[in-house]
Each structure stands twice: as structure tokens, then as C-alpha cells.
Short mmCIF file of C-alpha atoms in Angstrom, two decimals:
data_model
loop_
_atom_site.label_atom_id
_atom_site.label_comp_id
_atom_site.label_asym_id
_atom_site.label_seq_id
_atom_site.Cartn_x
_atom_site.Cartn_y
_atom_site.Cartn_z
CA MET F 1 87.13 76.69 122.83
CA THR F 2 84.66 79.35 121.78
CA ASN F 3 82.40 79.05 118.77
CA GLN F 4 81.47 82.32 117.09
CA ASN F 5 79.31 82.82 114.06
CA ALA F 6 80.85 84.53 111.07
CA VAL F 7 79.49 85.05 107.60
CA ALA F 8 81.16 83.82 104.46
CA SER F 9 80.00 85.83 101.49
CA ASP F 10 80.43 85.74 97.75
CA ARG F 11 80.70 89.32 96.51
CA LYS F 12 79.44 88.45 93.03
CA SER F 13 76.28 86.70 94.12
CA ALA F 14 75.78 88.72 97.31
CA ILE F 15 74.64 85.54 99.04
CA GLY F 16 75.56 85.21 102.72
CA VAL F 17 76.30 81.80 104.20
CA LYS F 18 76.66 81.45 107.97
CA ILE F 19 79.68 79.45 109.08
CA THR F 20 81.26 78.87 112.46
CA VAL F 21 84.75 80.04 113.28
CA THR F 22 86.18 78.01 116.14
CA LEU F 23 88.65 79.95 118.24
CA SER F 24 91.00 78.27 120.66
CA ASN F 25 91.43 81.48 122.61
CA SER F 26 88.25 82.26 124.50
CA SER F 27 89.61 85.67 125.46
CA PHE F 28 88.48 86.97 122.06
CA PHE F 29 85.00 87.36 123.45
CA SER F 30 83.71 88.35 126.84
CA ARG F 31 80.34 87.51 128.31
CA ALA F 32 80.29 91.01 129.64
CA ALA F 33 81.20 92.46 126.27
CA THR F 34 79.01 95.52 126.65
CA LYS F 35 80.51 96.60 129.95
CA ALA F 36 83.04 99.42 130.02
CA LEU F 37 86.63 98.28 129.78
CA PRO F 38 89.36 99.26 132.25
CA ALA F 39 91.49 102.13 131.00
CA PRO F 40 94.93 101.11 129.76
CA VAL F 41 98.09 102.42 131.36
CA ARG F 42 98.84 104.80 128.52
CA GLY F 43 95.39 106.39 128.48
CA GLY F 44 94.40 104.73 125.24
CA TYR F 45 90.74 105.51 125.71
CA ILE F 46 88.30 107.34 127.93
CA THR F 47 85.54 105.18 129.37
CA ILE F 48 81.98 106.45 129.70
CA SER F 49 80.62 104.25 132.47
CA ARG F 50 76.97 103.39 133.13
CA LYS F 51 77.25 104.70 136.64
CA LYS F 52 78.39 108.14 135.55
CA VAL F 53 75.62 108.64 133.00
CA ALA F 54 72.89 107.47 135.37
CA ARG F 55 72.65 111.03 136.63
CA LYS F 56 73.17 114.36 134.95
CA PRO F 57 76.67 115.64 135.74
CA SER F 58 77.07 119.08 137.21
CA ASP F 59 78.62 121.88 135.17
CA THR F 60 81.79 121.51 137.22
CA GLU F 61 82.03 117.78 136.56
CA GLY F 62 81.28 118.26 132.87
CA GLY F 63 83.88 120.99 132.60
CA LYS F 64 86.54 118.82 134.22
CA LYS F 65 85.81 115.99 131.81
CA VAL F 66 86.00 118.28 128.78
CA ASN F 67 89.28 119.81 130.03
CA ALA F 68 90.69 116.31 130.50
CA TRP F 69 89.64 115.39 126.98
CA VAL F 70 91.26 118.52 125.50
CA ASP F 71 94.50 117.80 127.38
CA SER F 72 94.43 114.26 126.03
CA MET F 73 93.72 115.57 122.51
CA ARG F 74 96.90 117.64 122.72
CA ASP F 75 98.90 114.74 124.13
CA SER F 76 97.78 112.30 121.45
CA SER F 77 98.24 114.53 118.42
CA PRO F 78 100.63 112.86 117.99
CA THR F 79 101.56 110.96 121.14
CA ARG F 80 105.06 112.05 122.10
CA VAL F 81 107.26 111.35 125.05
CA LYS F 82 106.71 114.39 127.25
CA SER F 83 109.82 116.42 127.98
CA SER F 84 110.63 119.96 129.06
CA ALA F 85 114.30 119.43 128.27
CA SER F 86 116.46 121.75 126.21
CA LEU F 87 117.08 121.12 122.52
CA SER F 88 120.33 119.31 123.27
CA GLU F 89 118.60 117.10 125.84
CA THR F 90 115.78 116.47 123.36
CA ALA F 91 118.31 115.38 120.74
CA GLU F 92 119.92 113.10 123.30
CA HIS F 93 116.54 111.64 124.16
CA GLN F 94 115.81 111.04 120.44
CA THR F 95 119.12 109.23 120.08
CA SER F 96 118.32 107.10 123.12
CA TRP F 97 114.90 106.28 121.68
CA ILE F 98 116.41 105.22 118.35
CA THR F 99 118.78 102.96 120.25
CA ARG F 100 115.82 101.24 121.90
CA HIS F 101 113.72 101.20 118.70
CA PRO F 102 116.29 100.96 115.90
CA SER F 103 115.55 101.36 112.20
CA ALA F 104 113.93 98.32 110.61
CA LEU F 105 115.83 99.17 107.43
CA GLY F 106 119.18 99.52 109.18
CA ASN F 107 118.58 96.22 110.97
CA PHE F 108 116.92 94.38 108.09
CA GLY F 109 119.45 91.56 108.19
CA GLU F 110 118.84 91.01 111.90
CA ILE F 111 115.09 90.80 111.31
CA MET F 112 115.48 88.35 108.43
CA ASN F 113 117.85 86.15 110.42
CA ALA F 114 115.11 85.75 113.03
CA THR F 115 112.68 84.56 110.35
CA LYS F 116 114.77 81.66 109.03
CA GLY F 117 112.66 78.55 108.70
CA LYS F 118 109.52 80.44 109.69
CA LYS F 119 106.50 81.89 107.90
CA ILE F 120 106.17 85.66 107.78
CA VAL F 121 102.67 87.17 108.04
CA MET F 122 102.40 90.89 107.29
CA PHE F 123 100.02 93.33 109.02
CA LEU F 124 99.90 96.92 107.76
CA ASP F 125 98.11 99.99 109.05
CA TYR F 126 96.96 102.41 106.34
CA ASP F 127 96.98 106.11 107.28
CA GLY F 128 100.47 107.28 108.16
CA THR F 129 101.91 103.90 107.14
CA LEU F 130 100.96 103.15 103.54
CA ALA F 131 99.72 106.67 102.82
CA PRO F 132 100.76 110.01 104.33
CA ILE F 133 98.58 111.79 106.87
CA VAL F 134 96.67 114.51 104.99
CA GLN F 135 94.28 117.31 105.91
CA ASP F 136 91.31 115.69 104.15
CA PRO F 137 90.92 112.01 105.16
CA ASP F 138 88.96 111.38 101.96
CA ARG F 139 92.11 112.17 99.96
CA ALA F 140 94.56 109.89 101.77
CA PHE F 141 95.68 108.15 98.59
CA MET F 142 98.57 105.71 98.44
CA THR F 143 101.07 106.01 95.60
CA ASP F 144 101.21 103.54 92.74
CA GLU F 145 104.71 102.58 93.89
CA MET F 146 103.41 101.74 97.37
CA ARG F 147 100.53 99.75 95.90
CA GLU F 148 102.97 97.73 93.81
CA ALA F 149 105.15 97.10 96.87
CA VAL F 150 102.14 95.80 98.85
CA ARG F 151 100.98 93.70 95.88
CA ASN F 152 104.39 92.03 95.65
CA VAL F 153 104.54 91.38 99.40
CA ALA F 154 101.11 89.71 99.23
CA ARG F 155 102.39 87.36 96.51
CA TYR F 156 104.83 85.81 98.96
CA PHE F 157 103.28 86.35 102.40
CA PRO F 158 99.74 86.45 103.83
CA THR F 159 99.06 90.18 104.14
CA ALA F 160 96.41 92.14 106.03
CA ILE F 161 95.47 95.81 106.15
CA VAL F 162 94.40 96.65 109.71
CA THR F 163 92.86 100.11 109.99
CA GLY F 164 90.40 102.28 111.84
CA ARG F 165 88.84 103.14 108.50
CA CYS F 166 85.69 101.58 107.09
CA ARG F 167 86.73 98.38 105.34
CA ASP F 168 85.11 99.37 102.04
CA LYS F 169 86.77 102.79 102.20
CA VAL F 170 90.28 101.45 102.70
CA PHE F 171 89.71 98.86 99.95
CA SER F 172 88.85 101.74 97.59
CA PHE F 173 92.27 103.22 98.45
CA VAL F 174 94.35 100.03 98.29
CA LYS F 175 92.52 98.32 95.41
CA LEU F 176 94.16 94.93 95.91
CA ALA F 177 91.93 91.84 96.03
CA GLY F 178 94.45 89.35 97.42
CA LEU F 179 94.65 90.80 100.95
CA TYR F 180 92.83 90.50 104.24
CA TYR F 181 91.11 93.72 105.26
CA ALA F 182 90.34 94.48 108.91
CA GLY F 183 88.42 97.75 109.08
CA SER F 184 86.92 99.63 112.03
CA HIS F 185 89.94 98.76 114.21
CA GLY F 186 89.48 95.08 113.44
CA MET F 187 85.71 94.92 114.00
CA ASP F 188 85.05 94.25 110.29
CA ILE F 189 87.28 91.56 108.80
CA GLU F 190 87.11 90.11 105.30
CA GLY F 191 89.43 87.57 103.73
CA PRO F 192 90.75 87.49 100.17
CA SER F 193 88.35 87.10 97.27
CA LYS F 194 87.80 83.74 95.55
CA ASN F 195 90.64 81.87 93.91
CA ARG F 196 93.27 83.59 96.02
CA LYS F 197 96.13 81.78 97.73
CA TYR F 198 95.42 82.34 101.44
CA LYS F 199 91.84 81.35 102.24
CA LYS F 200 89.75 78.56 103.71
CA GLY F 201 87.14 77.12 101.41
CA ASN F 202 85.87 78.85 98.28
CA GLN F 203 84.27 81.86 99.90
CA ALA F 204 85.62 85.05 101.43
CA LEU F 205 85.62 85.17 105.22
CA LEU F 206 83.55 87.92 106.78
CA PHE F 207 83.79 88.43 110.54
CA GLN F 208 82.02 91.24 112.40
CA PRO F 209 82.01 90.92 116.22
CA ALA F 210 80.20 94.25 116.78
CA SER F 211 77.26 93.86 114.38
CA GLU F 212 74.68 94.55 117.08
CA PHE F 213 76.05 98.09 117.45
CA LEU F 214 75.38 99.15 113.85
CA PRO F 215 72.03 100.90 114.52
CA MET F 216 73.55 102.74 117.50
CA ILE F 217 76.61 103.83 115.51
CA ASP F 218 74.41 105.15 112.70
CA GLN F 219 72.29 107.10 115.17
CA VAL F 220 75.31 108.63 116.88
CA TYR F 221 76.81 109.53 113.50
CA LYS F 222 73.74 111.53 112.53
CA THR F 223 73.65 113.25 115.91
CA LEU F 224 77.35 114.17 115.78
CA LEU F 225 76.98 115.59 112.27
CA GLU F 226 74.32 117.94 113.61
CA LYS F 227 76.17 118.80 116.83
CA THR F 228 79.52 119.56 115.18
CA LYS F 229 78.41 121.39 112.03
CA SER F 230 78.91 124.78 113.72
CA ILE F 231 82.60 124.04 114.44
CA PRO F 232 84.75 124.99 111.42
CA GLY F 233 87.04 122.21 110.23
CA ALA F 234 85.39 119.41 112.21
CA LYS F 235 84.68 116.28 110.19
CA VAL F 236 82.75 113.21 111.31
CA GLU F 237 83.55 110.00 109.43
CA ASN F 238 81.37 106.90 109.59
CA ASN F 239 83.66 103.85 109.64
CA LYS F 240 80.69 101.47 109.95
CA PHE F 241 81.50 99.94 113.36
CA CYS F 242 83.14 103.05 114.77
CA LEU F 243 83.14 106.79 114.18
CA SER F 244 86.01 109.24 113.69
CA VAL F 245 85.75 112.88 114.68
CA HIS F 246 88.65 114.57 112.89
CA PHE F 247 89.98 117.79 114.40
CA ARG F 248 93.13 118.22 112.31
CA CYS F 249 91.56 121.24 110.58
CA VAL F 250 89.92 122.64 113.74
CA ASP F 251 91.47 125.70 115.40
CA GLU F 252 92.91 124.62 118.75
CA ASN F 253 90.82 127.31 120.46
CA SER F 254 87.73 125.34 119.36
CA TRP F 255 88.88 121.96 120.63
CA ALA F 256 87.06 122.45 123.93
CA ASP F 257 83.81 123.22 122.08
CA LEU F 258 84.24 120.10 119.97
CA ALA F 259 85.01 117.94 123.01
CA GLU F 260 81.93 119.34 124.77
CA GLN F 261 79.67 118.41 121.85
CA VAL F 262 81.13 114.88 121.66
CA LYS F 263 80.73 114.51 125.42
CA LEU F 264 77.07 115.56 125.31
CA VAL F 265 76.36 112.89 122.71
CA LEU F 266 78.33 110.10 124.42
CA ASP F 267 76.67 110.82 127.77
CA GLU F 268 73.58 109.20 126.24
CA TYR F 269 75.40 106.09 125.05
CA PRO F 270 77.13 104.18 127.86
CA LYS F 271 77.88 101.25 125.52
CA LEU F 272 80.27 103.41 123.52
CA LYS F 273 83.78 104.57 124.45
CA LEU F 274 86.15 107.26 123.26
CA THR F 275 89.66 106.50 122.05
CA GLN F 276 92.17 108.79 120.41
CA GLY F 277 94.57 108.85 117.51
CA ARG F 278 96.50 111.48 115.58
CA LYS F 279 94.20 114.52 115.48
CA VAL F 280 91.15 112.28 115.68
CA LEU F 281 88.64 111.14 118.32
CA GLU F 282 87.43 107.58 117.80
CA ILE F 283 84.05 106.39 119.09
CA ARG F 284 83.77 102.62 119.43
CA PRO F 285 81.61 99.94 121.06
CA THR F 286 82.77 98.85 124.50
CA ILE F 287 83.63 95.32 123.45
CA LYS F 288 86.96 93.65 124.11
CA TRP F 289 88.18 93.98 120.56
CA ASP F 290 90.96 96.03 119.01
CA LYS F 291 93.77 95.75 116.45
CA GLY F 292 95.59 93.29 118.69
CA LYS F 293 92.55 91.00 118.83
CA ALA F 294 92.19 91.32 115.06
CA LEU F 295 95.81 90.24 114.62
CA GLU F 296 95.24 87.19 116.83
CA PHE F 297 92.03 86.31 114.99
CA LEU F 298 93.69 86.49 111.59
CA LEU F 299 96.58 84.32 112.74
CA GLU F 300 93.99 81.83 113.97
CA ALA F 301 92.13 81.96 110.65
CA LEU F 302 95.39 81.28 108.82
CA GLY F 303 96.12 78.28 111.06
CA TYR F 304 98.95 79.91 113.03
CA ALA F 305 97.23 80.39 116.40
CA ASN F 306 99.65 78.24 118.40
CA SER F 307 102.38 77.85 115.82
CA LYS F 308 106.00 78.47 116.76
CA ASP F 309 106.92 78.63 113.08
CA VAL F 310 105.32 81.99 112.31
CA ILE F 311 106.73 85.54 112.49
CA PRO F 312 103.99 88.20 112.43
CA VAL F 313 105.26 91.64 111.41
CA TYR F 314 103.00 94.61 112.18
CA ILE F 315 103.75 98.10 110.83
CA GLY F 316 101.74 101.06 112.13
CA ASP F 317 102.05 104.67 113.21
CA ASP F 318 99.21 105.39 115.61
CA ARG F 319 98.27 104.90 119.23
CA THR F 320 95.63 102.36 118.18
CA ASP F 321 98.40 100.20 116.67
CA GLU F 322 99.89 99.80 120.14
CA ASP F 323 97.29 97.09 120.85
CA ALA F 324 98.82 95.04 118.04
CA PHE F 325 102.38 95.76 119.20
CA LYS F 326 101.41 94.60 122.69
CA ALA F 327 99.82 91.44 121.28
CA LEU F 328 103.12 90.57 119.58
CA ARG F 329 105.02 91.23 122.81
CA ASN F 330 102.63 88.97 124.70
CA ARG F 331 103.02 86.20 122.11
CA GLY F 332 106.79 86.47 122.27
CA GLN F 333 106.74 86.23 118.48
CA GLY F 334 107.17 88.67 115.66
CA PHE F 335 108.07 92.33 115.43
CA GLY F 336 106.19 95.59 115.79
CA ILE F 337 107.51 98.45 113.65
CA LEU F 338 106.43 101.99 114.55
CA VAL F 339 106.32 104.62 111.80
CA SER F 340 107.40 107.90 113.37
CA LYS F 341 109.95 110.69 112.99
CA VAL F 342 109.72 111.57 116.67
CA ALA F 343 110.17 109.65 119.91
CA LYS F 344 106.91 108.10 121.09
CA GLU F 345 106.00 105.76 123.89
CA THR F 346 105.60 102.42 122.12
CA HIS F 347 105.65 98.64 122.45
CA ALA F 348 107.16 98.32 118.97
CA THR F 349 110.59 96.77 118.56
CA TYR F 350 111.78 98.68 115.50
CA SER F 351 110.97 101.96 113.78
CA LEU F 352 110.67 103.55 110.36
CA GLN F 353 110.41 107.29 109.85
CA GLU F 354 107.71 107.68 107.19
CA PRO F 355 105.67 105.83 104.54
CA SER F 356 108.52 106.08 102.00
CA GLU F 357 110.66 103.98 104.37
CA VAL F 358 107.78 101.51 104.73
CA LYS F 359 107.80 101.15 100.95
CA ASP F 360 111.57 100.57 100.98
CA PHE F 361 111.20 97.96 103.73
CA LEU F 362 108.49 96.09 101.79
CA ARG F 363 110.60 96.14 98.64
CA ARG F 364 113.61 94.74 100.48
CA LEU F 365 111.41 92.03 101.98
CA VAL F 366 110.33 90.94 98.49
CA GLN F 367 113.91 91.03 97.20
CA TRP F 368 115.04 88.91 100.15
CA LYS F 369 112.28 86.35 99.50
CA ARG F 370 113.03 86.11 95.80
CA LEU F 371 116.71 85.58 96.49
CA ALA F 372 115.92 82.90 99.06
CA LEU F 373 113.71 81.07 96.54
CA ARG F 374 116.41 81.21 93.86
CA GLN F 375 118.97 79.76 96.25
CA GLN F 376 116.66 76.79 96.90
CA HIS F 377 116.80 75.75 93.23
#
């Protein structure tokens, strides 16, 4: 058992009360939390190790690192199964991929059959899942129809938004008080506001495992703003416990320049690591925490840590969501649903093509629940 301090806060009074969250899974936290993590098989992040920054790298070494980053930027924007096949072979590969990751809508009945007698808990990414990917991340608004679909889902099932965005930012997009919000890739978690259905006690849960990194993140943010201002289209977003360097609007010929500037900054911060998403570089603390850990923590907070009567469903579109898909695979419970129109390497079980299909899936889930409740009476 591992005891970790969390803060329960009342938004109205702005008074913080320290509580202790007892976790049965000690793997949530590592004594060596500030050490660099081993790189995952799929190249999910690039580690800046202490050893490498102890000396100034040569121009050749620096150039190789930047080239590797640029190659990875291309590969992860978006992550696609690499193939040099002809169009017919590509179509065949897409068909094969759909067979292995069938539509969650087309197989809705199969999914619901697996949930009989069990409690569904919903986990939803934001960008590319509830809202379309847009050029300007500050304008990634969800539709009113999607908001209503999420609101209705939350009436029947515990629901969490798990995103790389700043928690306050994504709340300003979603605007629903009855949800759990896990911002900064799960490093900033808050439970529903007072008088909501799924909570413990009378105060909202606030859990921030990377609080000690806040001054460092702020410093790096200011430095990156200065370093990247000469690169047209580059945008640095402060997500509180992590940073996003967006290159969706950057000419591909300038990607190497952008990677070089990010590298120069990170060389001075061995406790930070670089991960990648869809046209974005993510800078995070080197702690053993990600969307998969956030999913496990929230299940624990809801009392489902070791329960066999729960079915977590996670819907996401990005490489960072793979940590959550893998967590579900490791639990042997629940379903990961990847949102993508193209074949991608994934640990998800099912797929949906775009946010409009996510909306349709959520609506069907609510209809199914309402029908089940009527049949009980």
C-alpha cells in the first residue's frame, strides 16, 4: 500500500484541505521518479538522460539527435503503419486493420453483451475525440450536440475527460461540472464538483503527482516562447504540468529548426522528457505517470481498483492514449476504442473513424442504458 497526499478543494471557498489517498497499487509512484524512463517499444517518447547532458554534445551528435526528432515528428503526425505498398495493397492492409480493430458502432451489441451485470466507466480524450483537430488549438470547440451526448453519458456512468490539455482549459471547452477531469496527461486530476453523484465526501478530489515540477515547467515555457518566436506557425502551449509545442502550422522545411530549438532548451533540463502526438511535441516531467496511470488512479478513486464487475471504456485518437489502451489490456478488462480513419499501430480493441462517430456511440450507449432501466421495471 502506498499513501500519497492529495488536496481536496472547494472551488467556492478556495480552501484547500489535505487528505490522503491510499492506493493499493504501489506502482503508481516510483522512488526514482525523477530518473529518465526507458523508451517504450513504439517510440512513445525521447528520453533526455542525465548522462548525455553532463557534457556538451558535439555538432555531429546534436545534428543526429535533431534529425532523429524530425523523422519521429513525421512518423507521429499522425502515427501510421508504415508501408511502401501500392494503393491496392494499402486498401488490403486497411481492410485487414479494420478486421483486427472493428467498428465500435458496428459491434455495439457485442460490446454491450460483455458489459451485462457490470458497471461501465467512461474515459474520453478531448482533441480528435470529442472535438475535431483544428489549426488553432485555442479554437478546438466541441459541438453542442457532442456536449449533450457527454452530459447524458455522465448521468448514467462515471465519466472522465483524460487529456494532454491544461485541466482548466479543457473544462472551459467541455463546460460540464459532473465529470472527472484529468489534464496534463493525467498529472492534474479533479473530481466532480459538490453534490454530484460520483464522489467521495463533500469535496472535489484534486490530485497532482507532479506539483514539484511547476516552477521548472513555467521556466521552460518562457524560454521556449523566446526560442521559437522566429519560427512562423510555431505555438507553445502551457498545460500547467506539461508543455505542448504545436507544429501543425509550421512549414515542414522548418521542422528541423524547431526541433533544434527545443533540443537546446531540453539539454538544460534532464528531469524533463519529450513525447509526441499529432503535429505536437509534448514536454513532460520524467515521472512514471501517463494516461494509463490516470485511468488506474480514477478506477481506484471510484472503488473499482480490484473489481471484476467493472468495464472501463477508453476512447482516444492519439499516441498518448496508447498508455490507457495498454492499461486496459494489462487489466484484462474493458475496451480501448481508437478514433482514426487510417490504420495505426494500436493496443485498442475497436475503432471509430471521427468525432461524429464518437457522438453516435455515446448516444447509443445512453439509449441502451435507458432501455435496460425500463426493462427492469
